[in-house]
Amino acid sequence: MEDGIRVGLLLVATPQLEDPNFRRSVVLLVEHDIDGGTLGVVLNRPTEIPVDRVLPPWAELVTGPPVVFQGGPVALENALALARLPGEDEPLGWRALDGGAEVARVGLVDLEAPPGLLAAELLQLRVFAGYAGWSAGQLRAEIEDGSWYLVPAEAGDVFAGDPTRLWQNVLRRQGGDLAFVSTFPEDPTLN
């Protein structure tokens, strides 16, 4: 049974989603199994922790800002990285997401592997602490309850130069009603 959720799509928090872990967040789906659940990483939560403080060997390969991003509220003590590579090869230490063409060359990096395995091929790299996770059926229910918009991703979303504007930018490019939602004020009581 198809549920419309797939790897490579973005979850964009609706203005009604008040959970501080996900308020105005943009989440890239990196794994999805209808029976097993869904994993994603929040793309627009940079921390102030420099990558060289937690993963020195990878620091010089990181796409700015050179900080660790909070990928979600689960397993914050664990790091994962996403990287974009050119071409069609799948080098050691990198696994392509099984998503659509928009993110075909974005994949997960094995941070245990020596950075030199990927250094020459990396176009972009970002490191995340933690991830977001949903049990089977949970994410579909949250979408149906109006907590999330499910929209196409672009490879540049993962490595946005100004991640603090990603929520607005992703919604604006959707056009129509979602472009209008991008103008929703942070605090609607001040409107």
mmCIF file with all atom_site columns, C-alpha atoms in Angstrom:
data_model
loop_
_atom_site.group_PDB
_atom_site.id
_atom_site.type_symbol
_atom_site.label_atom_id
_atom_site.label_alt_id
_atom_site.label_comp_id
_atom_site.label_asym_id
_atom_site.label_entity_id
_atom_site.label_seq_id
_atom_site.pdbx_PDB_ins_code
_atom_site.Cartn_x
_atom_site.Cartn_y
_atom_site.Cartn_z
_atom_site.occupancy
_atom_site.B_iso_or_equiv
_atom_site.pdbx_formal_charge
_atom_site.auth_seq_id
_atom_site.auth_comp_id
_atom_site.auth_asym_id
_atom_site.auth_atom_id
_atom_site.pdbx_PDB_model_num
ATOM 1   C CA . MET A 1 1   ? 0.000  0.000  0.000   1.00 0.00 ? 1   MET A CA 1
ATOM 2   C CA . GLU A 1 2   ? 1.385  3.414  -1.041  1.00 0.00 ? 2   GLU A CA 1
ATOM 3   C CA . ASP A 1 3   ? 1.162  6.236  1.513   1.00 0.00 ? 3   ASP A CA 1
ATOM 4   C CA . GLY A 1 4   ? 2.714  9.044  -0.564  1.00 0.00 ? 4   GLY A CA 1
ATOM 5   C CA . ILE A 1 5   ? 5.674  9.370  1.796   1.00 0.00 ? 5   ILE A CA 1
ATOM 6   C CA . ARG A 1 6   ? 9.064  8.596  0.277   1.00 0.00 ? 6   ARG A CA 1
ATOM 7   C CA . VAL A 1 7   ? 12.761 9.179  0.775   1.00 0.00 ? 7   VAL A CA 1
ATOM 8   C CA . GLY A 1 8   ? 13.929 12.453 -0.692  1.00 0.00 ? 8   GLY A CA 1
ATOM 9   C CA . LEU A 1 9   ? 10.793 14.443 0.085   1.00 0.00 ? 9   LEU A CA 1
ATOM 10  C CA . LEU A 1 10  ? 10.684 17.294 2.558   1.00 0.00 ? 10  LEU A CA 1
ATOM 11  C CA . LEU A 1 11  ? 8.416  17.654 5.537   1.00 0.00 ? 11  LEU A CA 1
ATOM 12  C CA . VAL A 1 12  ? 7.759  21.326 6.154   1.00 0.00 ? 12  VAL A CA 1
ATOM 13  C CA . ALA A 1 13  ? 6.149  22.182 9.476   1.00 0.00 ? 13  ALA A CA 1
ATOM 14  C CA . THR A 1 14  ? 2.817  23.957 9.156   1.00 0.00 ? 14  THR A CA 1
ATOM 15  C CA . PRO A 1 15  ? 2.345  27.109 11.242  1.00 0.00 ? 15  PRO A CA 1
ATOM 16  C CA . GLN A 1 16  ? 0.050  25.050 13.519  1.00 0.00 ? 16  GLN A CA 1
ATOM 17  C CA . LEU A 1 17  ? 2.898  22.739 14.591  1.00 0.00 ? 17  LEU A CA 1
ATOM 18  C CA . GLU A 1 18  ? 3.956  24.159 17.955  1.00 0.00 ? 18  GLU A CA 1
ATOM 19  C CA . ASP A 1 19  ? 6.289  21.358 19.140  1.00 0.00 ? 19  ASP A CA 1
ATOM 20  C CA . PRO A 1 20  ? 9.570  23.245 19.790  1.00 0.00 ? 20  PRO A CA 1
ATOM 21  C CA . ASN A 1 21  ? 11.551 20.362 18.267  1.00 0.00 ? 21  ASN A CA 1
ATOM 22  C CA . PHE A 1 22  ? 9.838  20.918 14.927  1.00 0.00 ? 22  PHE A CA 1
ATOM 23  C CA . ARG A 1 23  ? 8.418  24.444 14.897  1.00 0.00 ? 23  ARG A CA 1
ATOM 24  C CA . ARG A 1 24  ? 9.150  25.918 11.437  1.00 0.00 ? 24  ARG A CA 1
ATOM 25  C CA . SER A 1 25  ? 11.400 23.002 10.626  1.00 0.00 ? 25  SER A CA 1
ATOM 26  C CA . VAL A 1 26  ? 12.254 21.490 7.261   1.00 0.00 ? 26  VAL A CA 1
ATOM 27  C CA . VAL A 1 27  ? 12.981 17.749 7.456   1.00 0.00 ? 27  VAL A CA 1
ATOM 28  C CA . LEU A 1 28  ? 14.556 15.672 4.691   1.00 0.00 ? 28  LEU A CA 1
ATOM 29  C CA . LEU A 1 29  ? 13.260 12.102 4.707   1.00 0.00 ? 29  LEU A CA 1
ATOM 30  C CA . VAL A 1 30  ? 16.221 9.704  4.533   1.00 0.00 ? 30  VAL A CA 1
ATOM 31  C CA . GLU A 1 31  ? 14.517 6.361  5.250   1.00 0.00 ? 31  GLU A CA 1
ATOM 32  C CA . HIS A 1 32  ? 10.914 5.219  4.944   1.00 0.00 ? 32  HIS A CA 1
ATOM 33  C CA . ASP A 1 33  ? 9.249  1.855  5.348   1.00 0.00 ? 33  ASP A CA 1
ATOM 34  C CA . ILE A 1 34  ? 5.451  1.755  5.604   1.00 0.00 ? 34  ILE A CA 1
ATOM 35  C CA . ASP A 1 35  ? 5.706  -1.087 8.124   1.00 0.00 ? 35  ASP A CA 1
ATOM 36  C CA . GLY A 1 36  ? 8.866  0.034  9.913   1.00 0.00 ? 36  GLY A CA 1
ATOM 37  C CA . GLY A 1 37  ? 8.652  3.792  10.211  1.00 0.00 ? 37  GLY A CA 1
ATOM 38  C CA . THR A 1 38  ? 10.391 6.888  8.919   1.00 0.00 ? 38  THR A CA 1
ATOM 39  C CA . LEU A 1 39  ? 13.659 8.719  9.637   1.00 0.00 ? 39  LEU A CA 1
ATOM 40  C CA . GLY A 1 40  ? 14.594 12.240 8.661   1.00 0.00 ? 40  GLY A CA 1
ATOM 41  C CA . VAL A 1 41  ? 16.960 15.058 9.510   1.00 0.00 ? 41  VAL A CA 1
ATOM 42  C CA . VAL A 1 42  ? 16.003 18.633 10.303  1.00 0.00 ? 42  VAL A CA 1
ATOM 43  C CA . LEU A 1 43  ? 17.875 20.803 7.797   1.00 0.00 ? 43  LEU A CA 1
ATOM 44  C CA . ASN A 1 44  ? 17.422 24.234 9.330   1.00 0.00 ? 44  ASN A CA 1
ATOM 45  C CA . ARG A 1 45  ? 18.678 23.961 12.924  1.00 0.00 ? 45  ARG A CA 1
ATOM 46  C CA . PRO A 1 46  ? 22.344 25.005 12.993  1.00 0.00 ? 46  PRO A CA 1
ATOM 47  C CA . THR A 1 47  ? 23.946 24.852 16.427  1.00 0.00 ? 47  THR A CA 1
ATOM 48  C CA . GLU A 1 48  ? 26.904 26.887 17.624  1.00 0.00 ? 48  GLU A CA 1
ATOM 49  C CA . ILE A 1 49  ? 29.085 23.780 17.904  1.00 0.00 ? 49  ILE A CA 1
ATOM 50  C CA . PRO A 1 50  ? 31.873 23.786 15.294  1.00 0.00 ? 50  PRO A CA 1
ATOM 51  C CA . VAL A 1 51  ? 32.323 20.506 13.428  1.00 0.00 ? 51  VAL A CA 1
ATOM 52  C CA . ASP A 1 52  ? 36.058 20.586 14.217  1.00 0.00 ? 52  ASP A CA 1
ATOM 53  C CA . ARG A 1 53  ? 35.209 20.239 17.907  1.00 0.00 ? 53  ARG A CA 1
ATOM 54  C CA . VAL A 1 54  ? 33.324 16.949 17.475  1.00 0.00 ? 54  VAL A CA 1
ATOM 55  C CA . LEU A 1 55  ? 34.600 15.469 14.185  1.00 0.00 ? 55  LEU A CA 1
ATOM 56  C CA . PRO A 1 56  ? 37.962 17.121 13.450  1.00 0.00 ? 56  PRO A CA 1
ATOM 57  C CA . PRO A 1 57  ? 38.845 14.903 10.463  1.00 0.00 ? 57  PRO A CA 1
ATOM 58  C CA . TRP A 1 58  ? 35.693 15.999 8.623   1.00 0.00 ? 58  TRP A CA 1
ATOM 59  C CA . ALA A 1 59  ? 35.785 19.705 9.517   1.00 0.00 ? 59  ALA A CA 1
ATOM 60  C CA . GLU A 1 60  ? 37.645 20.942 6.448   1.00 0.00 ? 60  GLU A CA 1
ATOM 61  C CA . LEU A 1 61  ? 35.164 19.185 4.137   1.00 0.00 ? 61  LEU A CA 1
ATOM 62  C CA . VAL A 1 62  ? 32.006 20.730 5.625   1.00 0.00 ? 62  VAL A CA 1
ATOM 63  C CA . THR A 1 63  ? 29.891 23.138 3.602   1.00 0.00 ? 63  THR A CA 1
ATOM 64  C CA . GLY A 1 64  ? 29.277 26.358 5.522   1.00 0.00 ? 64  GLY A CA 1
ATOM 65  C CA . PRO A 1 65  ? 28.207 27.179 8.043   1.00 0.00 ? 65  PRO A CA 1
ATOM 66  C CA . PRO A 1 66  ? 30.886 24.867 9.516   1.00 0.00 ? 66  PRO A CA 1
ATOM 67  C CA . VAL A 1 67  ? 28.776 23.843 12.504  1.00 0.00 ? 67  VAL A CA 1
ATOM 68  C CA . VAL A 1 68  ? 26.889 20.745 13.558  1.00 0.00 ? 68  VAL A CA 1
ATOM 69  C CA . PHE A 1 69  ? 23.166 20.912 12.842  1.00 0.00 ? 69  PHE A CA 1
ATOM 70  C CA . GLN A 1 70  ? 20.575 19.472 15.209  1.00 0.00 ? 70  GLN A CA 1
ATOM 71  C CA . GLY A 1 71  ? 19.048 16.790 13.005  1.00 0.00 ? 71  GLY A CA 1
ATOM 72  C CA . GLY A 1 72  ? 16.213 16.042 15.393  1.00 0.00 ? 72  GLY A CA 1
ATOM 73  C CA . PRO A 1 73  ? 15.372 15.203 18.973  1.00 0.00 ? 73  PRO A CA 1
ATOM 74  C CA . VAL A 1 74  ? 16.354 11.497 18.809  1.00 0.00 ? 74  VAL A CA 1
ATOM 75  C CA . ALA A 1 75  ? 19.892 10.237 19.626  1.00 0.00 ? 75  ALA A CA 1
ATOM 76  C CA . LEU A 1 76  ? 21.520 13.664 19.918  1.00 0.00 ? 76  LEU A CA 1
ATOM 77  C CA . GLU A 1 77  ? 24.773 12.004 20.974  1.00 0.00 ? 77  GLU A CA 1
ATOM 78  C CA . ASN A 1 78  ? 25.081 10.371 17.523  1.00 0.00 ? 78  ASN A CA 1
ATOM 79  C CA . ALA A 1 79  ? 26.221 12.148 14.371  1.00 0.00 ? 79  ALA A CA 1
ATOM 80  C CA . LEU A 1 80  ? 25.291 11.498 10.789  1.00 0.00 ? 80  LEU A CA 1
ATOM 81  C CA . ALA A 1 81  ? 26.298 13.348 7.661   1.00 0.00 ? 81  ALA A CA 1
ATOM 82  C CA . LEU A 1 82  ? 24.800 14.000 4.277   1.00 0.00 ? 82  LEU A CA 1
ATOM 83  C CA . ALA A 1 83  ? 26.937 14.689 1.239   1.00 0.00 ? 83  ALA A CA 1
ATOM 84  C CA . ARG A 1 84  ? 26.379 15.493 -2.409  1.00 0.00 ? 84  ARG A CA 1
ATOM 85  C CA . LEU A 1 85  ? 28.633 13.929 -5.003  1.00 0.00 ? 85  LEU A CA 1
ATOM 86  C CA . PRO A 1 86  ? 28.881 14.342 -8.775  1.00 0.00 ? 86  PRO A CA 1
ATOM 87  C CA . GLY A 1 87  ? 28.640 11.546 -11.324 1.00 0.00 ? 87  GLY A CA 1
ATOM 88  C CA . GLU A 1 88  ? 27.039 8.161  -10.954 1.00 0.00 ? 88  GLU A CA 1
ATOM 89  C CA . ASP A 1 89  ? 29.535 6.152  -8.888  1.00 0.00 ? 89  ASP A CA 1
ATOM 90  C CA . GLU A 1 90  ? 28.841 5.130  -5.315  1.00 0.00 ? 90  GLU A CA 1
ATOM 91  C CA . PRO A 1 91  ? 32.222 5.395  -3.564  1.00 0.00 ? 91  PRO A CA 1
ATOM 92  C CA . LEU A 1 92  ? 33.102 3.625  -0.348  1.00 0.00 ? 92  LEU A CA 1
ATOM 93  C CA . GLY A 1 93  ? 31.842 5.519  2.675   1.00 0.00 ? 93  GLY A CA 1
ATOM 94  C CA . TRP A 1 94  ? 28.778 6.974  0.913   1.00 0.00 ? 94  TRP A CA 1
ATOM 95  C CA . ARG A 1 95  ? 25.293 5.573  0.257   1.00 0.00 ? 95  ARG A CA 1
ATOM 96  C CA . ALA A 1 96  ? 22.871 7.373  -2.021  1.00 0.00 ? 96  ALA A CA 1
ATOM 97  C CA . LEU A 1 97  ? 19.394 8.106  -0.724  1.00 0.00 ? 97  LEU A CA 1
ATOM 98  C CA . ASP A 1 98  ? 16.799 6.075  -2.569  1.00 0.00 ? 98  ASP A CA 1
ATOM 99  C CA . GLY A 1 99  ? 14.885 9.233  -3.372  1.00 0.00 ? 99  GLY A CA 1
ATOM 100 C CA . GLY A 1 100 ? 13.821 10.995 -6.539  1.00 0.00 ? 100 GLY A CA 1
ATOM 101 C CA . ALA A 1 101 ? 16.045 12.598 -9.124  1.00 0.00 ? 101 ALA A CA 1
ATOM 102 C CA . GLU A 1 102 ? 16.092 15.911 -7.214  1.00 0.00 ? 102 GLU A CA 1
ATOM 103 C CA . VAL A 1 103 ? 18.265 14.405 -4.493  1.00 0.00 ? 103 VAL A CA 1
ATOM 104 C CA . ALA A 1 104 ? 19.742 11.501 -6.455  1.00 0.00 ? 104 ALA A CA 1
ATOM 105 C CA . ARG A 1 105 ? 23.323 12.502 -5.695  1.00 0.00 ? 105 ARG A CA 1
ATOM 106 C CA . VAL A 1 106 ? 22.708 13.214 -1.995  1.00 0.00 ? 106 VAL A CA 1
ATOM 107 C CA . GLY A 1 107 ? 23.598 10.400 0.343   1.00 0.00 ? 107 GLY A CA 1
ATOM 108 C CA . LEU A 1 108 ? 24.563 9.316  3.834   1.00 0.00 ? 108 LEU A CA 1
ATOM 109 C CA . VAL A 1 109 ? 28.230 9.381  4.795   1.00 0.00 ? 109 VAL A CA 1
ATOM 110 C CA . ASP A 1 110 ? 29.906 6.745  6.930   1.00 0.00 ? 110 ASP A CA 1
ATOM 111 C CA . LEU A 1 111 ? 31.636 8.987  9.481   1.00 0.00 ? 111 LEU A CA 1
ATOM 112 C CA . GLU A 1 112 ? 33.708 6.006  10.642  1.00 0.00 ? 112 GLU A CA 1
ATOM 113 C CA . ALA A 1 113 ? 35.379 5.848  7.219   1.00 0.00 ? 113 ALA A CA 1
ATOM 114 C CA . PRO A 1 114 ? 38.515 7.900  6.548   1.00 0.00 ? 114 PRO A CA 1
ATOM 115 C CA . PRO A 1 115 ? 37.514 11.300 5.089   1.00 0.00 ? 115 PRO A CA 1
ATOM 116 C CA . GLY A 1 116 ? 40.104 10.820 2.369   1.00 0.00 ? 116 GLY A CA 1
ATOM 117 C CA . LEU A 1 117 ? 37.880 8.202  0.728   1.00 0.00 ? 117 LEU A CA 1
ATOM 118 C CA . LEU A 1 118 ? 35.387 10.912 -0.210  1.00 0.00 ? 118 LEU A CA 1
ATOM 119 C CA . ALA A 1 119 ? 37.360 14.171 -0.054  1.00 0.00 ? 119 ALA A CA 1
ATOM 120 C CA . ALA A 1 120 ? 38.183 14.349 -3.763  1.00 0.00 ? 120 ALA A CA 1
ATOM 121 C CA . GLU A 1 121 ? 34.588 13.666 -4.806  1.00 0.00 ? 121 GLU A CA 1
ATOM 122 C CA . LEU A 1 122 ? 32.598 15.750 -2.315  1.00 0.00 ? 122 LEU A CA 1
ATOM 123 C CA . LEU A 1 123 ? 30.647 18.705 -3.628  1.00 0.00 ? 123 LEU A CA 1
ATOM 124 C CA . GLN A 1 124 ? 28.977 19.449 -0.296  1.00 0.00 ? 124 GLN A CA 1
ATOM 125 C CA . LEU A 1 125 ? 28.861 17.953 3.224   1.00 0.00 ? 125 LEU A CA 1
ATOM 126 C CA . ARG A 1 126 ? 26.817 18.714 6.324   1.00 0.00 ? 126 ARG A CA 1
ATOM 127 C CA . VAL A 1 127 ? 26.944 17.045 9.762   1.00 0.00 ? 127 VAL A CA 1
ATOM 128 C CA . PHE A 1 128 ? 23.886 16.489 11.965  1.00 0.00 ? 128 PHE A CA 1
ATOM 129 C CA . ALA A 1 129 ? 23.536 15.464 15.614  1.00 0.00 ? 129 ALA A CA 1
ATOM 130 C CA . GLY A 1 130 ? 20.473 13.302 16.089  1.00 0.00 ? 130 GLY A CA 1
ATOM 131 C CA . TYR A 1 131 ? 17.549 12.646 13.817  1.00 0.00 ? 131 TYR A CA 1
ATOM 132 C CA . ALA A 1 132 ? 13.770 12.727 13.685  1.00 0.00 ? 132 ALA A CA 1
ATOM 133 C CA . GLY A 1 133 ? 11.873 9.447  13.775  1.00 0.00 ? 133 GLY A CA 1
ATOM 134 C CA . TRP A 1 134 ? 8.301  8.245  13.424  1.00 0.00 ? 134 TRP A CA 1
ATOM 135 C CA . SER A 1 135 ? 6.862  4.780  14.010  1.00 0.00 ? 135 SER A CA 1
ATOM 136 C CA . ALA A 1 136 ? 4.835  3.041  11.306  1.00 0.00 ? 136 ALA A CA 1
ATOM 137 C CA . GLY A 1 137 ? 1.756  5.136  10.517  1.00 0.00 ? 137 GLY A CA 1
ATOM 138 C CA . GLN A 1 138 ? 2.674  7.968  12.893  1.00 0.00 ? 138 GLN A CA 1
ATOM 139 C CA . LEU A 1 139 ? 3.942  10.378 10.237  1.00 0.00 ? 139 LEU A CA 1
ATOM 140 C CA . ARG A 1 140 ? 0.955  9.733  7.937   1.00 0.00 ? 140 ARG A CA 1
ATOM 141 C CA . ALA A 1 141 ? -1.336 10.578 10.886  1.00 0.00 ? 141 ALA A CA 1
ATOM 142 C CA . GLU A 1 142 ? 0.586  13.809 11.590  1.00 0.00 ? 142 GLU A CA 1
ATOM 143 C CA . ILE A 1 143 ? 0.327  14.847 7.931   1.00 0.00 ? 143 ILE A CA 1
ATOM 144 C CA . GLU A 1 144 ? -3.410 14.137 7.923   1.00 0.00 ? 144 GLU A CA 1
ATOM 145 C CA . ASP A 1 145 ? -3.791 16.136 11.168  1.00 0.00 ? 145 ASP A CA 1
ATOM 146 C CA . GLY A 1 146 ? -2.253 19.174 9.442   1.00 0.00 ? 146 GLY A CA 1
ATOM 147 C CA . SER A 1 147 ? 1.142  19.243 11.143  1.00 0.00 ? 147 SER A CA 1
ATOM 148 C CA . TRP A 1 148 ? 3.236  18.830 7.983   1.00 0.00 ? 148 TRP A CA 1
ATOM 149 C CA . TYR A 1 149 ? 3.331  19.740 4.316   1.00 0.00 ? 149 TYR A CA 1
ATOM 150 C CA . LEU A 1 150 ? 4.958  17.051 2.155   1.00 0.00 ? 150 LEU A CA 1
ATOM 151 C CA . VAL A 1 151 ? 6.815  18.700 -0.744  1.00 0.00 ? 151 VAL A CA 1
ATOM 152 C CA . PRO A 1 152 ? 9.602  17.906 -3.229  1.00 0.00 ? 152 PRO A CA 1
ATOM 153 C CA . ALA A 1 153 ? 13.187 18.527 -2.171  1.00 0.00 ? 153 ALA A CA 1
ATOM 154 C CA . GLU A 1 154 ? 16.033 20.051 -4.111  1.00 0.00 ? 154 GLU A CA 1
ATOM 155 C CA . ALA A 1 155 ? 19.643 19.029 -3.483  1.00 0.00 ? 155 ALA A CA 1
ATOM 156 C CA . GLY A 1 156 ? 20.449 22.612 -2.493  1.00 0.00 ? 156 GLY A CA 1
ATOM 157 C CA . ASP A 1 157 ? 17.976 22.438 0.406   1.00 0.00 ? 157 ASP A CA 1
ATOM 158 C CA . VAL A 1 158 ? 20.268 20.088 2.323   1.00 0.00 ? 158 VAL A CA 1
ATOM 159 C CA . PHE A 1 159 ? 23.179 22.525 2.060   1.00 0.00 ? 159 PHE A CA 1
ATOM 160 C CA . ALA A 1 160 ? 21.365 25.875 2.142   1.00 0.00 ? 160 ALA A CA 1
ATOM 161 C CA . GLY A 1 161 ? 23.736 28.778 2.691   1.00 0.00 ? 161 GLY A CA 1
ATOM 162 C CA . ASP A 1 162 ? 21.212 30.472 4.977   1.00 0.00 ? 162 ASP A CA 1
ATOM 163 C CA . PRO A 1 163 ? 19.436 27.595 6.744   1.00 0.00 ? 163 PRO A CA 1
ATOM 164 C CA . THR A 1 164 ? 17.464 30.016 8.913   1.00 0.00 ? 164 THR A CA 1
ATOM 165 C CA . ARG A 1 165 ? 15.497 31.084 5.787   1.00 0.00 ? 165 ARG A CA 1
ATOM 166 C CA . LEU A 1 166 ? 14.914 27.554 4.484   1.00 0.00 ? 166 LEU A CA 1
ATOM 167 C CA . TRP A 1 167 ? 11.348 27.237 5.827   1.00 0.00 ? 167 TRP A CA 1
ATOM 168 C CA . GLN A 1 168 ? 10.238 30.390 4.012   1.00 0.00 ? 168 GLN A CA 1
ATOM 169 C CA . ASN A 1 169 ? 12.215 29.608 0.851   1.00 0.00 ? 169 ASN A CA 1
ATOM 170 C CA . VAL A 1 170 ? 10.867 26.073 0.441   1.00 0.00 ? 170 VAL A CA 1
ATOM 171 C CA . LEU A 1 171 ? 7.270  27.189 0.970   1.00 0.00 ? 171 LEU A CA 1
ATOM 172 C CA . ARG A 1 172 ? 7.639  30.192 -1.349  1.00 0.00 ? 172 ARG A CA 1
ATOM 173 C CA . ARG A 1 173 ? 8.850  28.077 -4.280  1.00 0.00 ? 173 ARG A CA 1
ATOM 174 C CA . GLN A 1 174 ? 5.769  25.821 -4.003  1.00 0.00 ? 174 GLN A CA 1
ATOM 175 C CA . GLY A 1 175 ? 3.576  28.653 -5.236  1.00 0.00 ? 175 GLY A CA 1
ATOM 176 C CA . GLY A 1 176 ? -0.114 29.127 -4.498  1.00 0.00 ? 176 GLY A CA 1
ATOM 177 C CA . ASP A 1 177 ? -1.340 28.762 -0.933  1.00 0.00 ? 177 ASP A CA 1
ATOM 178 C CA . LEU A 1 178 ? 2.006  27.475 0.362   1.00 0.00 ? 178 LEU A CA 1
ATOM 179 C CA . ALA A 1 179 ? 3.796  30.557 -0.970  1.00 0.00 ? 179 ALA A CA 1
ATOM 180 C CA . PHE A 1 180 ? 1.289  32.611 0.999   1.00 0.00 ? 180 PHE A CA 1
ATOM 181 C CA . VAL A 1 181 ? 1.986  30.515 4.140   1.00 0.00 ? 181 VAL A CA 1
ATOM 182 C CA . SER A 1 182 ? 5.680  31.458 3.820   1.00 0.00 ? 182 SER A CA 1
ATOM 183 C CA . THR A 1 183 ? 4.714  34.977 4.911   1.00 0.00 ? 183 THR A CA 1
ATOM 184 C CA . PHE A 1 184 ? 3.058  33.737 8.125   1.00 0.00 ? 184 PHE A CA 1
ATOM 185 C CA . PRO A 1 185 ? 4.586  35.711 11.031  1.00 0.00 ? 185 PRO A CA 1
ATOM 186 C CA . GLU A 1 186 ? 6.674  33.974 13.692  1.00 0.00 ? 186 GLU A CA 1
ATOM 187 C CA . ASP A 1 187 ? 4.252  35.256 16.324  1.00 0.00 ? 187 ASP A CA 1
ATOM 188 C CA . PRO A 1 188 ? 0.766  35.678 14.847  1.00 0.00 ? 188 PRO A CA 1
ATOM 189 C CA . THR A 1 189 ? -0.345 37.721 17.880  1.00 0.00 ? 189 THR A CA 1
ATOM 190 C CA . LEU A 1 190 ? 1.940  40.531 16.681  1.00 0.00 ? 190 LEU A CA 1
ATOM 191 C CA . ASN A 1 191 ? 0.188  40.664 13.295  1.00 0.00 ? 191 ASN A CA 1
#
